[in-house]
CSV table of C-alpha atoms in Angstrom, one decimal:
chain,number,residue,atom,x,y,z
A,27,MET,CA,1.0,19.1,18.2
A,28,ASN,CA,2.7,20.6,15.3
A,29,THR,CA,5.1,18.7,14.0
A,30,LEU,CA,4.6,18.4,10.2
A,31,LEU,CA,3.9,14.5,9.4
A,32,PRO,CA,3.6,13.7,12.4
A,33,THR,CA,4.7,9.2,12.2
A,34,SER,CA,1.8,6.6,14.4
A,35,ILE,CA,1.6,2.6,14.1
A,36,VAL,CA,-1.6,1.8,14.1
A,37,GLY,CA,-2.2,-1.2,16.7
A,38,SER,CA,-0.2,-3.8,17.7
A,39,LEU,CA,3.6,-4.2,18.4
A,40,PRO,CA,5.2,-7.8,18.2
A,41,LYS,CA,5.6,-9.4,22.0
A,42,PRO,CA,9.2,-10.0,23.5
A,43,SER,CA,9.4,-13.9,23.4
A,44,TRP,CA,8.9,-14.7,27.1
A,45,LEU,CA,5.5,-12.8,26.8
A,46,ALA,CA,4.1,-15.0,24.2
A,47,GLN,CA,5.6,-16.7,21.6
A,48,PRO,CA,7.0,-14.7,18.6
A,49,GLU,CA,5.3,-14.0,15.1
A,50,VAL,CA,2.3,-15.8,16.4
A,51,LEU,CA,-1.4,-13.6,16.2
A,52,TRP,CA,-3.2,-14.0,19.1
A,53,SER,CA,-0.6,-16.1,20.8
A,54,PRO,CA,-1.7,-17.5,25.1
A,55,TRP,CA,0.2,-15.8,27.3
A,56,LYS,CA,3.1,-17.4,29.3
A,57,LEU,CA,2.7,-16.5,32.0
A,58,GLU,CA,-0.2,-16.0,34.2
A,59,GLY,CA,-1.2,-13.8,37.4
A,60,ASP,CA,0.6,-10.6,39.3
A,61,ALA,CA,4.1,-12.0,36.9
A,62,LEU,CA,1.2,-10.9,34.1
A,63,VAL,CA,1.1,-8.3,34.8
A,64,GLU,CA,4.4,-7.1,35.3
A,65,GLY,CA,5.8,-8.8,31.9
A,66,THR,CA,3.1,-7.0,30.3
A,67,GLN,CA,4.1,-3.5,32.0
A,68,ASP,CA,7.9,-4.3,31.3
A,69,ALA,CA,7.0,-5.0,27.5
A,70,LEU,CA,5.1,-1.4,27.5
A,71,ARG,CA,8.1,-0.7,28.4
A,72,LEU,CA,10.3,-1.7,25.6
A,73,THR,CA,7.4,-0.9,22.9
A,74,VAL,CA,7.8,2.8,23.9
A,75,GLN,CA,11.6,2.7,24.0
A,76,GLU,CA,11.5,0.5,21.0
A,77,GLN,CA,8.9,3.7,19.3
A,78,ARG,CA,11.1,6.3,20.6
A,79,MET,CA,13.9,5.2,19.6
A,80,ALA,CA,12.8,5.2,16.2
A,81,GLY,CA,11.8,8.4,16.2
A,82,LEU,CA,7.8,7.7,16.5
A,83,ASP,CA,5.9,10.9,17.1
A,84,ILE,CA,2.7,9.9,18.6
A,85,ILE,CA,2.9,6.3,20.6
A,86,SER,CA,0.9,3.6,21.4
A,87,ASP,CA,1.0,0.9,23.8
A,88,GLY,CA,1.3,-1.5,20.7
A,89,GLU,CA,-1.6,-3.7,22.6
A,90,GLN,CA,1.0,-5.8,25.0
A,91,SER,CA,-1.4,-5.7,27.1
A,92,ARG,CA,-4.2,-7.7,24.8
A,93,GLN,CA,-4.3,-10.6,23.2
A,94,HIS,CA,-6.4,-9.6,20.8
A,95,PHE,CA,-7.7,-6.3,19.3
A,96,VAL,CA,-11.2,-7.2,19.4
A,97,THR,CA,-11.7,-10.3,22.4
A,98,THR,CA,-9.7,-9.0,25.4
A,99,PHE,CA,-12.0,-5.9,25.0
A,100,ILE,CA,-15.3,-8.2,25.6
A,101,GLU,CA,-13.5,-10.4,28.1
A,102,HIS,CA,-13.7,-8.6,30.3
A,103,LEU,CA,-18.3,-7.0,29.5
A,104,SER,CA,-21.1,-8.7,31.5
A,105,GLY,CA,-23.8,-10.5,29.2
A,106,VAL,CA,-20.6,-12.4,27.1
A,107,ASP,CA,-20.0,-16.3,27.7
A,108,PHE,CA,-16.9,-17.5,25.9
A,109,ASP,CA,-17.7,-21.2,27.3
A,110,GLN,CA,-20.1,-21.0,25.3
A,111,ARG,CA,-18.5,-21.2,21.8
A,112,GLU,CA,-20.3,-20.8,18.4
A,113,THR,CA,-18.6,-20.8,15.0
A,114,VAL,CA,-19.0,-17.7,12.4
A,115,ARG,CA,-17.4,-16.4,9.1
A,116,ILE,CA,-15.4,-13.4,10.4
A,117,ARG,CA,-15.7,-10.9,7.7
A,118,ASN,CA,-17.2,-12.9,4.6
A,119,ARG,CA,-13.7,-14.2,5.3
A,120,TYR,CA,-12.2,-17.2,7.4
A,121,ASP,CA,-14.3,-19.2,9.8
A,122,ALA,CA,-13.8,-19.0,14.4
A,123,SER,CA,-14.5,-19.9,17.6
A,124,VAL,CA,-16.2,-16.6,19.3
A,125,PRO,CA,-18.4,-16.0,22.6
A,126,THR,CA,-22.0,-15.8,22.4
A,127,VAL,CA,-23.9,-13.0,24.2
A,128,VAL,CA,-26.2,-15.1,26.3
A,129,GLY,CA,-27.3,-11.1,28.6
A,130,ALA,CA,-27.8,-7.9,28.2
A,131,VAL,CA,-23.5,-6.3,27.8
A,132,SER,CA,-22.1,-4.1,30.3
A,133,ARG,CA,-19.1,-2.7,31.5
A,134,GLU,CA,-18.4,-3.1,35.0
A,135,LYS,CA,-15.1,-1.4,35.0
A,136,PRO,CA,-13.0,0.1,32.8
A,137,VAL,CA,-10.8,-2.1,30.6
A,138,PHE,CA,-7.6,-0.3,29.3
A,139,VAL,CA,-7.3,3.2,31.8
A,140,GLU,CA,-4.7,1.5,33.8
A,141,ASP,CA,-3.2,0.1,31.1
A,142,ALA,CA,-3.2,3.7,29.6
A,143,LYS,CA,-2.1,5.6,32.8
A,144,PHE,CA,0.7,2.9,32.6
A,145,LEU,CA,2.2,4.0,29.4
A,146,ARG,CA,1.2,8.2,30.0
A,147,GLN,CA,3.8,7.6,32.8
A,148,GLN,CA,6.5,6.5,30.2
A,149,THR,CA,6.8,9.7,27.4
A,150,ASP,CA,5.9,13.4,27.4
A,151,GLN,CA,5.2,12.6,24.0
A,152,PRO,CA,0.6,12.4,22.5
A,153,ILE,CA,-0.3,8.4,23.1
A,154,LYS,CA,-2.2,7.2,21.7
A,155,TRP,CA,-4.8,4.3,22.5
A,156,ALA,CA,-7.1,1.5,19.5
A,157,LEU,CA,-9.8,0.4,21.0
A,158,PRO,CA,-12.4,-2.2,18.9
A,159,GLY,CA,-15.1,-0.2,17.0
A,160,PRO,CA,-18.8,-1.2,17.5
A,161,MET,CA,-19.1,-3.1,13.9
A,162,THR,CA,-16.3,-4.7,14.7
A,163,MET,CA,-17.1,-6.2,17.5
A,164,ILE,CA,-20.1,-7.6,16.4
A,165,ASP,CA,-19.1,-9.2,14.2
A,166,THR,CA,-16.8,-11.3,16.5
A,167,LEU,CA,-19.3,-12.4,18.5
A,168,TYR,CA,-22.5,-15.4,18.6
A,169,ASP,CA,-25.3,-13.1,19.4
A,170,ARG,CA,-28.2,-15.0,20.7
A,171,HIS,CA,-29.5,-12.3,23.1
A,172,TYR,CA,-30.7,-9.2,21.3
A,173,LYS,CA,-31.0,-10.6,17.8
A,174,SER,CA,-30.3,-7.3,16.4
A,175,ARG,CA,-26.4,-7.0,14.8
A,176,GLU,CA,-28.1,-3.2,14.8
A,177,LYS,CA,-29.4,-3.3,18.5
A,178,LEU,CA,-26.2,-4.3,19.8
A,179,ALA,CA,-23.7,-1.9,17.7
A,180,TRP,CA,-25.5,0.9,20.4
A,181,GLU,CA,-24.7,-0.9,23.1
A,182,PHE,CA,-21.2,-1.7,22.6
A,183,ALA,CA,-20.9,1.8,21.5
A,184,THR,CA,-22.0,3.2,25.0
A,185,ILE,CA,-19.7,0.9,26.4
A,186,LEU,CA,-17.2,2.3,24.7
A,187,ASN,CA,-17.9,6.2,24.7
A,188,GLN,CA,-17.9,4.9,28.6
A,189,GLU,CA,-14.6,3.6,28.3
A,190,ALA,CA,-12.7,6.5,25.2
A,191,ARG,CA,-13.8,9.4,28.3
A,192,GLU,CA,-11.6,8.0,31.5
A,193,LEU,CA,-8.9,7.3,28.6
A,194,GLU,CA,-8.8,10.6,27.9
A,195,ALA,CA,-9.6,11.6,31.7
A,196,ALA,CA,-5.8,9.2,32.0
A,197,GLY,CA,-4.0,11.2,29.6
A,198,VAL,CA,-4.9,9.9,26.5
A,199,ASP,CA,-4.4,12.4,22.9
A,200,ILE,CA,-6.0,10.7,20.8
A,201,ILE,CA,-8.7,7.4,20.5
A,202,GLN,CA,-8.5,5.3,17.7
A,203,PHE,CA,-11.7,3.3,16.9
A,204,ASP,CA,-10.6,-0.1,14.9
A,205,GLU,CA,-13.2,-0.9,12.1
A,206,PRO,CA,-11.9,-3.4,9.5
A,207,ALA,CA,-16.1,-4.5,9.3
A,208,PHE,CA,-16.6,-0.9,7.8
A,209,ASN,CA,-14.8,-3.0,4.0
A,210,VAL,CA,-17.1,-5.5,4.4
A,211,PHE,CA,-21.0,-3.9,5.6
A,212,PHE,CA,-20.9,-1.8,2.4
A,213,ASP,CA,-25.1,-1.0,3.6
A,214,ASP,CA,-24.8,-1.0,7.5
A,215,VAL,CA,-21.8,1.1,7.2
A,216,LYS,CA,-24.7,3.8,5.2
A,217,ASP,CA,-28.1,2.3,7.7
A,218,TRP,CA,-26.2,2.8,11.3
A,219,GLY,CA,-22.3,2.0,11.3
A,220,VAL,CA,-21.4,5.9,11.3
A,221,ALA,CA,-23.7,6.8,13.4
A,222,VAL,CA,-22.7,3.8,16.1
A,223,LEU,CA,-19.3,5.1,15.9
A,224,GLU,CA,-19.8,8.5,16.5
A,225,ARG,CA,-21.5,7.6,19.5
A,226,ALA,CA,-19.0,5.8,20.9
A,227,ALA,CA,-16.6,9.1,20.3
A,228,GLU,CA,-19.7,11.4,21.4
A,229,GLY,CA,-18.0,13.5,23.9
A,230,LEU,CA,-14.7,13.7,23.2
A,231,ARG,CA,-12.2,16.4,23.0
A,232,ALA,CA,-9.3,14.0,22.6
A,233,GLU,CA,-8.9,13.7,18.3
A,234,THR,CA,-10.2,10.7,17.1
A,235,VAL,CA,-9.4,7.8,14.7
A,236,VAL,CA,-11.2,5.4,12.9
A,237,HIS,CA,-8.8,2.9,11.1
A,238,ILE,CA,-9.6,1.2,8.4
A,239,CYS,CA,-7.7,-2.1,6.9
A,240,TYR,CA,-7.2,-5.0,5.0
A,241,GLY,CA,-6.1,-6.4,8.4
A,242,TYR,CA,-3.1,-8.6,9.6
A,243,GLY,CA,-1.3,-10.0,7.2
A,244,ILE,CA,-2.1,-14.0,7.3
A,245,LYS,CA,-3.0,-16.3,5.2
A,246,ALA,CA,-6.9,-15.6,5.5
A,247,ASN,CA,-6.3,-11.8,4.6
A,248,THR,CA,-4.3,-12.3,1.7
A,249,ASP,CA,-5.9,-15.0,-0.1
A,250,TRP,CA,-9.3,-12.6,0.4
A,251,LYS,CA,-7.2,-9.9,-0.8
A,252,ALA,CA,-5.9,-11.9,-4.2
A,253,THR,CA,-10.1,-12.1,-5.1
A,254,LEU,CA,-10.4,-8.4,-4.9
A,255,GLY,CA,-9.4,-7.4,-8.4
A,256,ALA,CA,-7.3,-4.6,-10.0
A,257,GLU,CA,-8.5,-1.9,-8.2
A,258,TRP,CA,-9.5,-1.5,-3.8
A,259,ARG,CA,-12.5,0.1,-4.1
A,260,GLN,CA,-14.5,-0.4,-1.1
A,261,TYR,CA,-13.7,2.9,0.7
A,262,GLU,CA,-15.6,4.4,-1.6
A,263,THR,CA,-19.0,3.6,0.4
A,264,SER,CA,-17.2,4.9,3.6
A,265,PHE,CA,-15.5,7.8,3.1
A,266,PRO,CA,-18.2,9.7,1.4
A,267,LEU,CA,-20.1,9.2,4.9
A,268,LEU,CA,-16.7,9.9,7.3
A,269,GLN,CA,-16.7,13.1,5.5
A,270,GLN,CA,-19.2,14.1,6.3
A,271,SER,CA,-19.0,12.5,10.8
A,272,SER,CA,-17.4,14.0,13.6
A,273,ILE,CA,-13.9,11.5,13.5
A,274,ASP,CA,-11.4,13.3,12.9
A,275,THR,CA,-8.9,10.9,11.1
A,276,ILE,CA,-9.2,8.3,9.0
A,277,SER,CA,-6.7,6.3,8.8
A,278,LEU,CA,-6.2,3.3,5.6
A,279,GLU,CA,-4.5,0.6,3.9
A,280,SER,CA,-2.3,2.3,1.3
A,281,HIS,CA,1.6,0.7,0.5
A,282,HIS,CA,1.1,-1.9,-1.8
A,283,SER,CA,-2.3,-1.8,-1.4
A,284,HIS,CA,-4.6,-2.1,-4.5
A,285,VAL,CA,-6.1,0.8,-3.1
A,286,PRO,CA,-5.8,4.1,-5.6
A,287,LEU,CA,-5.0,7.1,-4.2
A,288,ASP,CA,-7.8,9.0,-6.1
A,289,LEU,CA,-10.0,7.9,-3.0
A,290,ILE,CA,-8.9,9.9,-0.6
A,291,GLU,CA,-11.2,13.1,-2.1
A,292,LEU,CA,-13.3,11.8,-0.8
A,293,ILE,CA,-12.6,12.4,3.3
A,294,ARG,CA,-11.1,15.6,1.4
A,295,GLY,CA,-10.7,18.4,4.9
A,296,LYS,CA,-10.0,15.3,7.6
A,297,LYS,CA,-6.5,13.9,8.9
A,298,VAL,CA,-5.0,11.3,6.8
A,299,MET,CA,-3.6,8.6,8.4
A,300,LEU,CA,-2.1,7.2,5.2
A,301,GLY,CA,-0.5,3.6,5.7
A,302,ALA,CA,2.4,3.2,4.9
A,303,ILE,CA,3.6,0.2,5.7
A,304,ASP,CA,3.2,-3.0,4.4
A,305,VAL,CA,2.7,-5.3,7.1
A,306,ALA,CA,1.8,-8.3,5.1
A,307,SER,CA,5.4,-8.1,4.3
A,308,ASP,CA,8.4,-9.5,6.3
A,309,THR,CA,10.8,-6.8,3.3
A,310,ILE,CA,11.7,-3.3,5.9
A,311,GLU,CA,10.9,-0.7,3.3
A,312,THR,CA,13.9,2.3,2.8
A,313,PRO,CA,12.6,5.9,3.6
A,314,GLU,CA,12.8,6.5,-0.2
A,315,GLU,CA,9.5,3.6,-0.9
A,316,VAL,CA,8.3,5.6,2.1
A,317,ALA,CA,8.3,9.0,1.5
A,318,GLU,CA,7.2,7.5,-2.0
A,319,THR,CA,3.8,6.8,-1.1
A,320,LEU,CA,3.8,10.0,1.0
A,321,ARG,CA,4.1,12.0,-1.4
A,322,ALA,CA,2.2,10.8,-3.5
A,323,ALA,CA,-0.6,11.2,-1.6
A,324,LEU,CA,-0.5,14.7,-1.0
A,325,ARG,CA,-1.7,15.3,-4.3
A,326,PHE,CA,-5.2,14.5,-2.4
A,327,VAL,CA,-4.1,15.4,1.3
A,328,ASP,CA,-3.2,18.9,2.7
A,329,ALA,CA,0.7,18.1,3.9
A,330,ASP,CA,0.0,19.4,7.5
A,331,LYS,CA,-3.8,16.6,7.6
A,332,LEU,CA,-1.4,13.5,6.8
A,333,VAL,CA,-0.3,11.2,9.5
A,334,PRO,CA,2.5,8.5,8.0
A,335,SER,CA,1.7,5.3,9.3
A,336,THR,CA,1.3,1.8,9.1
A,337,ASN,CA,-1.2,-0.2,6.7
A,338,CYS,CA,-2.3,-2.0,9.7
A,339,GLY,CA,-0.3,-4.1,12.9
A,340,LEU,CA,3.5,-5.5,13.1
A,341,ALA,CA,2.4,-8.8,16.1
A,342,PRO,CA,2.6,-10.9,13.5
A,343,LEU,CA,6.3,-10.0,12.4
A,344,PRO,CA,9.5,-10.6,14.0
A,345,ARG,CA,11.0,-7.4,16.7
A,346,ASP,CA,13.5,-6.9,14.2
A,347,VAL,CA,11.4,-6.6,10.9
A,348,ALA,CA,8.8,-4.5,12.8
A,349,ARG,CA,11.7,-2.1,14.4
A,350,GLY,CA,13.7,-2.3,10.9
A,351,LYS,CA,9.9,-0.4,9.4
A,352,LEU,CA,9.3,1.7,12.2
A,353,ARG,CA,12.4,3.4,11.3
A,354,ALA,CA,11.8,3.6,7.6
A,355,LEU,CA,8.6,5.3,8.7
A,356,SER,CA,10.3,7.6,10.6
A,357,ALA,CA,12.6,7.9,7.8
A,358,GLY,CA,10.9,8.4,4.9
A,359,ALA,CA,8.4,11.3,6.9
A,360,ALA,CA,11.9,13.0,7.0
A,361,LEU,CA,13.0,12.7,4.1
A,362,LEU,CA,10.4,14.5,2.9
A,363,ARG,CA,9.7,17.2,5.6
A,364,GLU,CA,12.9,18.4,4.1
A,365,GLU,CA,11.5,18.6,1.2
A,366,LEU,CA,8.0,20.2,2.1
A,367,ALA,CA,10.0,23.2,4.8
A,368,PRO,CA,10.7,25.7,2.8
A,369,ILE,CA,7.3,26.0,0.9
A,370,THR,CA,6.2,25.4,5.5
A,371,VAL,CA,8.4,28.1,6.4
C-alpha cells in the first residue's frame, strides 16, 4: 500500500460480551454449534467496523473466532491429544496445563481459510492474518512423540506454510507469525528458530511479518517484565538474524517499554511495525504520545518503512478502552504524517 505510516493492530481485540466473558483472556465461548459460527462472524463484522471507524489502514480479524492465539490452531491438527494434558512452563514465566503430542502432526484441512475469506468480503482495505510461529507453538505443548523441539518445530513450519499459502489465495495481503518465544529461547533462535520461521513463510507473495513482544498485559507477563532491569535487550539476539532473513516486517514492543530504540538499527532495511500503544494499561494514549513514540523511532527506521501498531493484542481490555486506543493510534500516526508531508511530497 502507498499510505505513509499505515496503521495496524498486532492481533486480538476484545470480544463482545454475548460471545465470551469480557476482559478475560482466553475466555470460553458462550455459544455453541451454528450459533457460535454466526456469533463469531457477527463479532468479526463489528471488529472490522470498529477498526475502520478508528481510521486504521490495515484491517485484521481481531482473532474473534479463536479463544487462544496458539492452541486454536493446534486444535485443528492431528497428532495432538487435548485430553492428555501435562503441566509445562510457558516461556519460562508461568505453568500451564497443555495438550500432548502423541503422534505425527498434520493438517487435515484448512484452519482459518474460511474465516479469512469472510474477512476479505467485509472490506476492500488490505487485510492481515496472524498465525502462531513454530517456536511458540512447540512451547505450548508437551511432546511425547518427536522428543525434539527442533524436529517438531520443522513439522509445524511445514503445516503453517500450507495454511499461509491458502490464506494468501483467499485474499490475505499480510501474513503475520507470532513468535514471543524469540524473546526467551535465544540459543534456539540462533541455531534453528529463524530458519524454521523462514520455512513457514517460504514461497509467499503476501507480505510477511514476525511479531515478537513481551506478551499480553497479564500478571505473569508484567511480573516477568519487572525482573528485566532498566534496559530490555532481548531483541539484540534475534534482530541481526532477522535482518538477514526473508521476512519482510519485524513487529516489536516499544511504548512504555524499556526496549532501547537504537536496537531498531539492527533491522535497518526491513519494515518495522512499532508498538506505539501500551496493552498493559487501561489508560488511553493521546495522539501526541503516539506521535512522539513513532517520531523517536525515525532515527533508526525510514518513514516509508514504519508501520504504527500496538505492542501486543488488546483482548483483555475493556472494549471502550480498546476502541479509544485504536483511535489514538490512528490520530497519532496522522499527526506525524502531517509533519512529514512537506518533505515526502
